[in-house]
Amino acid sequence: MKLYADRPPRLAFQLFVDLLTVAWIAGWVLVGRFVHEMVSALAVPGEKMDDAGTSLSAKLLEAAGKVDDLPLVKDGIAVPFEGAAKAADQLRAAGEAQVEAVSTIAIWLAVGVVVVPVLMWLMIYVPLRCRFIRNATSTQRFLEAGTAADLVALRAMATQPLHKLVRISDDPVGAWRDGDADVVARLAELELKAVGLSAKRLKPAKG
């Protein structure tokens, strides 16, 4: 598999884009973590409500138990304490629900902050990168199989834009048929350059 171009300028550009992609993803992950931490901070009041409700409920139930155990005290004296403990439980439940809601929002916001820009970039980067790898790999195998310059030149005439072909020859097909070595070499080099391979990989055209 051919991952990078042979030619230094294109190789440098590919490495730069790959590093930029890694930095882009890492940067948005850091932003996502920051957003998660900032939103999660909104759960602090809910956590305090939860703690306060739990503590108050426990103390009220403890007080109710002690009052209920006192001698010469009518039954039911502990009921108000138990009612207050239930109210404290509701306070605890409200705090817990707030914490869960904030936690859920923090997670989804962080995911959205990371996924949207990263996905938008990858939708551009991945197809272009895969196309290069596919074309470069197939052409490299083409050459490794012993393909000569004239066949690579033929591929250039089938794949390269017309305006690039006419820069090499007004009649590239005719020149190829006539075995014009200079035109064939330039056509082959054009094709290899397009897929990021060096012309040094070429074998001489068949006689």
PDB file of C-alpha atoms in Angstrom:
ATOM      1  CA  MET A   1       0.000   0.000   0.000  1.00  0.00           C
ATOM      2  CA  LYS A   2       1.355   3.392  -1.026  1.00  0.00           C
ATOM      3  CA  LEU A   3       0.551   5.916   1.693  1.00  0.00           C
ATOM      4  CA  TYR A   4       2.716   8.850   0.655  1.00  0.00           C
ATOM      5  CA  ALA A   5       4.018  10.413  -2.533  1.00  0.00           C
ATOM      6  CA  ASP A   6       7.574   9.976  -3.810  1.00  0.00           C
ATOM      7  CA  ARG A   7       7.951  13.621  -4.731  1.00  0.00           C
ATOM      8  CA  PRO A   8       9.219  15.733  -1.790  1.00  0.00           C
ATOM      9  CA  PRO A   9       6.844  18.723  -2.208  1.00  0.00           C
ATOM     10  CA  ARG A  10       3.746  16.550  -2.285  1.00  0.00           C
ATOM     11  CA  LEU A  11       5.121  14.300   0.458  1.00  0.00           C
ATOM     12  CA  ALA A  12       5.716  17.340   2.674  1.00  0.00           C
ATOM     13  CA  PHE A  13       2.195  18.597   1.986  1.00  0.00           C
ATOM     14  CA  GLN A  14       0.678  15.200   2.810  1.00  0.00           C
ATOM     15  CA  LEU A  15       2.622  14.982   6.067  1.00  0.00           C
ATOM     16  CA  PHE A  16       1.533  18.521   6.933  1.00  0.00           C
ATOM     17  CA  VAL A  17      -2.134  17.704   6.284  1.00  0.00           C
ATOM     18  CA  ASP A  18      -1.884  14.479   8.293  1.00  0.00           C
ATOM     19  CA  LEU A  19      -0.347  16.334  11.238  1.00  0.00           C
ATOM     20  CA  LEU A  20      -2.940  19.071  10.853  1.00  0.00           C
ATOM     21  CA  THR A  21      -5.669  16.427  10.989  1.00  0.00           C
ATOM     22  CA  VAL A  22      -4.256  14.955  14.197  1.00  0.00           C
ATOM     23  CA  ALA A  23      -3.934  18.438  15.708  1.00  0.00           C
ATOM     24  CA  TRP A  24      -7.476  19.336  14.592  1.00  0.00           C
ATOM     25  CA  ILE A  25      -8.943  16.248  16.248  1.00  0.00           C
ATOM     26  CA  ALA A  26      -6.858  16.658  19.412  1.00  0.00           C
ATOM     27  CA  GLY A  27      -7.752  20.345  19.614  1.00  0.00           C
ATOM     28  CA  TRP A  28     -11.479  19.728  19.412  1.00  0.00           C
ATOM     29  CA  VAL A  29     -11.208  16.912  21.952  1.00  0.00           C
ATOM     30  CA  LEU A  30      -9.624  19.405  24.357  1.00  0.00           C
ATOM     31  CA  VAL A  31     -12.377  21.916  23.595  1.00  0.00           C
ATOM     32  CA  GLY A  32     -14.954  19.197  24.223  1.00  0.00           C
ATOM     33  CA  ARG A  33     -13.386  18.380  27.584  1.00  0.00           C
ATOM     34  CA  PHE A  34     -13.410  22.061  28.511  1.00  0.00           C
ATOM     35  CA  VAL A  35     -17.088  22.380  27.570  1.00  0.00           C
ATOM     36  CA  HIS A  36     -17.890  19.255  29.584  1.00  0.00           C
ATOM     37  CA  GLU A  37     -16.125  20.651  32.646  1.00  0.00           C
ATOM     38  CA  MET A  38     -17.802  24.049  32.322  1.00  0.00           C
ATOM     39  CA  VAL A  39     -21.295  22.586  31.970  1.00  0.00           C
ATOM     40  CA  SER A  40     -20.665  20.013  34.697  1.00  0.00           C
ATOM     41  CA  ALA A  41     -19.920  22.882  37.080  1.00  0.00           C
ATOM     42  CA  LEU A  42     -23.618  23.756  36.850  1.00  0.00           C
ATOM     43  CA  ALA A  43     -24.338  20.533  38.732  1.00  0.00           C
ATOM     44  CA  VAL A  44     -22.716  21.853  41.927  1.00  0.00           C
ATOM     45  CA  PRO A  45     -25.968  23.351  43.325  1.00  0.00           C
ATOM     46  CA  GLY A  46     -27.727  20.059  42.656  1.00  0.00           C
ATOM     47  CA  GLU A  47     -24.967  18.143  44.420  1.00  0.00           C
ATOM     48  CA  LYS A  48     -25.299  20.453  47.421  1.00  0.00           C
ATOM     49  CA  MET A  49     -29.073  19.931  47.427  1.00  0.00           C
ATOM     50  CA  ASP A  50     -28.516  16.184  47.300  1.00  0.00           C
ATOM     51  CA  ASP A  51     -26.029  16.263  50.170  1.00  0.00           C
ATOM     52  CA  ALA A  52     -28.162  18.631  52.241  1.00  0.00           C
ATOM     53  CA  GLY A  53     -31.310  16.586  51.689  1.00  0.00           C
ATOM     54  CA  THR A  54     -29.565  13.345  52.597  1.00  0.00           C
ATOM     55  CA  SER A  55     -28.013  14.816  55.728  1.00  0.00           C
ATOM     56  CA  LEU A  56     -31.214  16.553  56.848  1.00  0.00           C
ATOM     57  CA  SER A  57     -33.330  13.457  56.277  1.00  0.00           C
ATOM     58  CA  ALA A  58     -30.952  11.311  58.302  1.00  0.00           C
ATOM     59  CA  LYS A  59     -30.918  13.779  61.199  1.00  0.00           C
ATOM     60  CA  LEU A  60     -34.699  14.171  61.211  1.00  0.00           C
ATOM     61  CA  LEU A  61     -35.239  10.423  61.210  1.00  0.00           C
ATOM     62  CA  GLU A  62     -32.714  10.094  64.014  1.00  0.00           C
ATOM     63  CA  ALA A  63     -34.537  12.788  65.983  1.00  0.00           C
ATOM     64  CA  ALA A  64     -37.876  11.109  65.324  1.00  0.00           C
ATOM     65  CA  GLY A  65     -36.513   7.854  66.676  1.00  0.00           C
ATOM     66  CA  LYS A  66     -35.198   9.478  69.828  1.00  0.00           C
ATOM     67  CA  VAL A  67     -38.426  11.393  70.458  1.00  0.00           C
ATOM     68  CA  ASP A  68     -40.475   8.268  69.903  1.00  0.00           C
ATOM     69  CA  ASP A  69     -38.410   6.431  72.519  1.00  0.00           C
ATOM     70  CA  LEU A  70     -38.927   9.045  75.217  1.00  0.00           C
ATOM     71  CA  PRO A  71     -41.080   7.897  78.154  1.00  0.00           C
ATOM     72  CA  LEU A  72     -44.342   9.630  78.920  1.00  0.00           C
ATOM     73  CA  VAL A  73     -44.524  10.967  75.351  1.00  0.00           C
ATOM     74  CA  LYS A  74     -47.680  10.406  73.382  1.00  0.00           C
ATOM     75  CA  ASP A  75     -47.576   8.261  70.279  1.00  0.00           C
ATOM     76  CA  GLY A  76     -47.359  10.234  67.087  1.00  0.00           C
ATOM     77  CA  ILE A  77     -45.064  12.924  68.407  1.00  0.00           C
ATOM     78  CA  ALA A  78     -42.471  11.768  65.892  1.00  0.00           C
ATOM     79  CA  VAL A  79     -44.809  12.191  62.905  1.00  0.00           C
ATOM     80  CA  PRO A  80     -43.789  15.810  62.159  1.00  0.00           C
ATOM     81  CA  PHE A  81     -40.149  14.775  62.155  1.00  0.00           C
ATOM     82  CA  GLU A  82     -40.887  11.933  59.772  1.00  0.00           C
ATOM     83  CA  GLY A  83     -42.841  14.294  57.505  1.00  0.00           C
ATOM     84  CA  ALA A  84     -39.952  16.720  57.489  1.00  0.00           C
ATOM     85  CA  ALA A  85     -37.617  13.827  56.662  1.00  0.00           C
ATOM     86  CA  LYS A  86     -39.783  12.985  53.648  1.00  0.00           C
ATOM     87  CA  ALA A  87     -39.560  16.601  52.510  1.00  0.00           C
ATOM     88  CA  ALA A  88     -35.789  16.380  52.888  1.00  0.00           C
ATOM     89  CA  ASP A  89     -35.848  13.221  50.763  1.00  0.00           C
ATOM     90  CA  GLN A  90     -37.708  15.137  48.067  1.00  0.00           C
ATOM     91  CA  LEU A  91     -35.042  17.833  48.235  1.00  0.00           C
ATOM     92  CA  ARG A  92     -32.387  15.147  47.842  1.00  0.00           C
ATOM     93  CA  ALA A  93     -34.239  13.608  44.886  1.00  0.00           C
ATOM     94  CA  ALA A  94     -34.555  17.012  43.207  1.00  0.00           C
ATOM     95  CA  GLY A  95     -30.840  17.622  43.643  1.00  0.00           C
ATOM     96  CA  GLU A  96     -30.009  14.184  42.277  1.00  0.00           C
ATOM     97  CA  ALA A  97     -32.253  14.738  39.246  1.00  0.00           C
ATOM     98  CA  GLN A  98     -30.582  18.081  38.576  1.00  0.00           C
ATOM     99  CA  VAL A  99     -27.135  16.487  38.738  1.00  0.00           C
ATOM    100  CA  GLU A 100     -28.170  13.740  36.309  1.00  0.00           C
ATOM    101  CA  ALA A 101     -29.724  16.240  33.894  1.00  0.00           C
ATOM    102  CA  VAL A 102     -26.657  18.482  33.904  1.00  0.00           C
ATOM    103  CA  SER A 103     -24.379  15.468  33.487  1.00  0.00           C
ATOM    104  CA  THR A 104     -26.354  14.279  30.457  1.00  0.00           C
ATOM    105  CA  ILE A 105     -26.343  17.737  28.878  1.00  0.00           C
ATOM    106  CA  ALA A 106     -22.598  18.107  29.525  1.00  0.00           C
ATOM    107  CA  ILE A 107     -21.834  14.806  27.812  1.00  0.00           C
ATOM    108  CA  TRP A 108     -23.946  15.473  24.729  1.00  0.00           C
ATOM    109  CA  LEU A 109     -22.701  19.040  24.360  1.00  0.00           C
ATOM    110  CA  ALA A 110     -19.102  17.848  24.581  1.00  0.00           C
ATOM    111  CA  VAL A 111     -19.763  15.110  22.034  1.00  0.00           C
ATOM    112  CA  GLY A 112     -21.432  17.578  19.685  1.00  0.00           C
ATOM    113  CA  VAL A 113     -18.601  20.088  20.013  1.00  0.00           C
ATOM    114  CA  VAL A 114     -16.080  17.389  19.073  1.00  0.00           C
ATOM    115  CA  VAL A 115     -17.990  15.367  16.489  1.00  0.00           C
ATOM    116  CA  VAL A 116     -19.367  18.134  14.252  1.00  0.00           C
ATOM    117  CA  PRO A 117     -16.096  19.892  13.281  1.00  0.00           C
ATOM    118  CA  VAL A 118     -14.086  16.666  13.247  1.00  0.00           C
ATOM    119  CA  LEU A 119     -16.643  14.927  11.043  1.00  0.00           C
ATOM    120  CA  MET A 120     -16.811  17.886   8.654  1.00  0.00           C
ATOM    121  CA  TRP A 121     -13.027  17.816   8.250  1.00  0.00           C
ATOM    122  CA  LEU A 122     -12.865  14.031   7.863  1.00  0.00           C
ATOM    123  CA  MET A 123     -15.571  14.135   5.177  1.00  0.00           C
ATOM    124  CA  ILE A 124     -13.111  16.148   3.094  1.00  0.00           C
ATOM    125  CA  TYR A 125      -9.844  14.582   4.232  1.00  0.00           C
ATOM    126  CA  VAL A 126     -10.672  10.869   4.147  1.00  0.00           C
ATOM    127  CA  PRO A 127     -12.031  10.642   0.550  1.00  0.00           C
ATOM    128  CA  LEU A 128      -9.072  12.614  -0.827  1.00  0.00           C
ATOM    129  CA  ARG A 129      -6.582  10.559   1.160  1.00  0.00           C
ATOM    130  CA  CYS A 130      -8.199   7.281   0.158  1.00  0.00           C
ATOM    131  CA  ARG A 131      -8.280   8.312  -3.497  1.00  0.00           C
ATOM    132  CA  PHE A 132      -4.561   9.069  -3.435  1.00  0.00           C
ATOM    133  CA  ILE A 133      -3.743   5.765  -1.724  1.00  0.00           C
ATOM    134  CA  ARG A 134      -5.907   3.838  -4.181  1.00  0.00           C
ATOM    135  CA  ASN A 135      -4.433   5.505  -7.282  1.00  0.00           C
ATOM    136  CA  ALA A 136      -0.836   5.470  -6.066  1.00  0.00           C
ATOM    137  CA  THR A 137      -1.031   1.853  -4.939  1.00  0.00           C
ATOM    138  CA  SER A 138      -2.594   0.624  -8.180  1.00  0.00           C
ATOM    139  CA  THR A 139      -0.058   2.532 -10.287  1.00  0.00           C
ATOM    140  CA  GLN A 140       2.830   1.268  -8.180  1.00  0.00           C
ATOM    141  CA  ARG A 141       1.650  -2.308  -8.676  1.00  0.00           C
ATOM    142  CA  PHE A 142       1.260  -1.506 -12.360  1.00  0.00           C
ATOM    143  CA  LEU A 143       4.941  -0.547 -12.508  1.00  0.00           C
ATOM    144  CA  GLU A 144       6.131  -3.406 -10.317  1.00  0.00           C
ATOM    145  CA  ALA A 145       4.482  -5.801 -12.744  1.00  0.00           C
ATOM    146  CA  GLY A 146       6.942  -4.593 -15.405  1.00  0.00           C
ATOM    147  CA  THR A 147       4.781  -2.028 -17.165  1.00  0.00           C
ATOM    148  CA  ALA A 148       6.831   0.132 -19.531  1.00  0.00           C
ATOM    149  CA  ALA A 149       6.586   3.870 -20.130  1.00  0.00           C
ATOM    150  CA  ASP A 150       4.408   3.551 -23.227  1.00  0.00           C
ATOM    151  CA  LEU A 151       1.646   1.802 -21.280  1.00  0.00           C
ATOM    152  CA  VAL A 152       1.824   4.376 -18.491  1.00  0.00           C
ATOM    153  CA  ALA A 153       1.594   7.057 -21.177  1.00  0.00           C
ATOM    154  CA  LEU A 154      -1.484   5.316 -22.558  1.00  0.00           C
ATOM    155  CA  ARG A 155      -3.049   5.462 -19.123  1.00  0.00           C
ATOM    156  CA  ALA A 156      -2.232   9.175 -18.950  1.00  0.00           C
ATOM    157  CA  MET A 157      -4.191   9.778 -22.147  1.00  0.00           C
ATOM    158  CA  ALA A 158      -7.142   7.968 -20.609  1.00  0.00           C
ATOM    159  CA  THR A 159      -7.095   9.697 -17.224  1.00  0.00           C
ATOM    160  CA  GLN A 160      -5.471  13.131 -17.525  1.00  0.00           C
ATOM    161  CA  PRO A 161      -7.329  16.322 -18.511  1.00  0.00           C
ATOM    162  CA  LEU A 162      -7.109  17.307 -22.169  1.00  0.00           C
ATOM    163  CA  HIS A 163      -5.534  20.699 -21.456  1.00  0.00           C
ATOM    164  CA  LYS A 164      -2.581  18.958 -19.797  1.00  0.00           C
ATOM    165  CA  LEU A 165      -2.174  16.535 -22.674  1.00  0.00           C
ATOM    166  CA  VAL A 166      -2.042  19.264 -25.342  1.00  0.00           C
ATOM    167  CA  ARG A 167       0.760  20.971 -23.437  1.00  0.00           C
ATOM    168  CA  ILE A 168       2.862  17.924 -24.207  1.00  0.00           C
ATOM    169  CA  SER A 169       1.752  17.398 -27.797  1.00  0.00           C
ATOM    170  CA  ASP A 170      -0.911  18.699 -30.155  1.00  0.00           C
ATOM    171  CA  ASP A 171      -1.560  15.078 -31.075  1.00  0.00           C
ATOM    172  CA  PRO A 172      -0.542  12.922 -28.111  1.00  0.00           C
ATOM    173  CA  VAL A 173      -2.329   9.858 -29.474  1.00  0.00           C
ATOM    174  CA  GLY A 174      -0.543  10.109 -32.809  1.00  0.00           C
ATOM    175  CA  ALA A 175       2.798  10.680 -31.101  1.00  0.00           C
ATOM    176  CA  TRP A 176       2.178   7.669 -28.897  1.00  0.00           C
ATOM    177  CA  ARG A 177       1.315   5.514 -31.907  1.00  0.00           C
ATOM    178  CA  ASP A 178       4.461   6.696 -33.698  1.00  0.00           C
ATOM    179  CA  GLY A 179       6.540   5.811 -30.655  1.00  0.00           C
ATOM    180  CA  ASP A 180       7.764   9.359 -30.034  1.00  0.00           C
ATOM    181  CA  ALA A 181      10.041   8.659 -27.066  1.00  0.00           C
ATOM    182  CA  ASP A 182       9.992  12.229 -25.757  1.00  0.00           C
ATOM    183  CA  VAL A 183       6.192  12.514 -25.827  1.00  0.00           C
ATOM    184  CA  VAL A 184       5.760   9.037 -24.345  1.00  0.00           C
ATOM    185  CA  ALA A 185       8.164   9.859 -21.510  1.00  0.00           C
ATOM    186  CA  ARG A 186       6.440  13.163 -20.772  1.00  0.00           C
ATOM    187  CA  LEU A 187       2.997  11.553 -20.822  1.00  0.00           C
ATOM    188  CA  ALA A 188       4.173   8.807 -18.486  1.00  0.00           C
ATOM    189  CA  GLU A 189       5.756  11.370 -16.184  1.00  0.00           C
ATOM    190  CA  LEU A 190       2.510  13.353 -16.169  1.00  0.00           C
ATOM    191  CA  GLU A 191       0.582  10.286 -15.047  1.00  0.00           C
ATOM    192  CA  LEU A 192       3.093   9.395 -12.355  1.00  0.00           C
ATOM    193  CA  LYS A 193       3.184  12.970 -11.101  1.00  0.00           C
ATOM    194  CA  ALA A 194      -0.602  12.969 -10.821  1.00  0.00           C
ATOM    195  CA  VAL A 195      -0.539   9.937  -8.536  1.00  0.00           C
ATOM    196  CA  GLY A 196       2.517  11.081  -6.586  1.00  0.00           C
ATOM    197  CA  LEU A 197       5.103   8.641  -7.938  1.00  0.00           C
ATOM    198  CA  SER A 198       8.587   9.372  -9.196  1.00  0.00           C
ATOM    199  CA  ALA A 199       9.449   9.053 -12.884  1.00  0.00           C
ATOM    200  CA  LYS A 200      12.506   7.049 -11.800  1.00  0.00           C
ATOM    201  CA  ARG A 201      10.190   4.084 -11.401  1.00  0.00           C
ATOM    202  CA  LEU A 202       9.572   3.983 -15.155  1.00  0.00           C
ATOM    203  CA  LYS A 203      11.008   1.361 -17.432  1.00  0.00           C
ATOM    204  CA  PRO A 204      11.985   2.392 -20.964  1.00  0.00           C
ATOM    205  CA  ALA A 205       9.264   2.228 -23.585  1.00  0.00           C
ATOM    206  CA  LYS A 206       9.025  -1.007 -25.498  1.00  0.00           C
ATOM    207  CA  GLY A 207      10.641  -0.934 -28.906  1.00  0.00           C
TER     208      GLY A 207
END
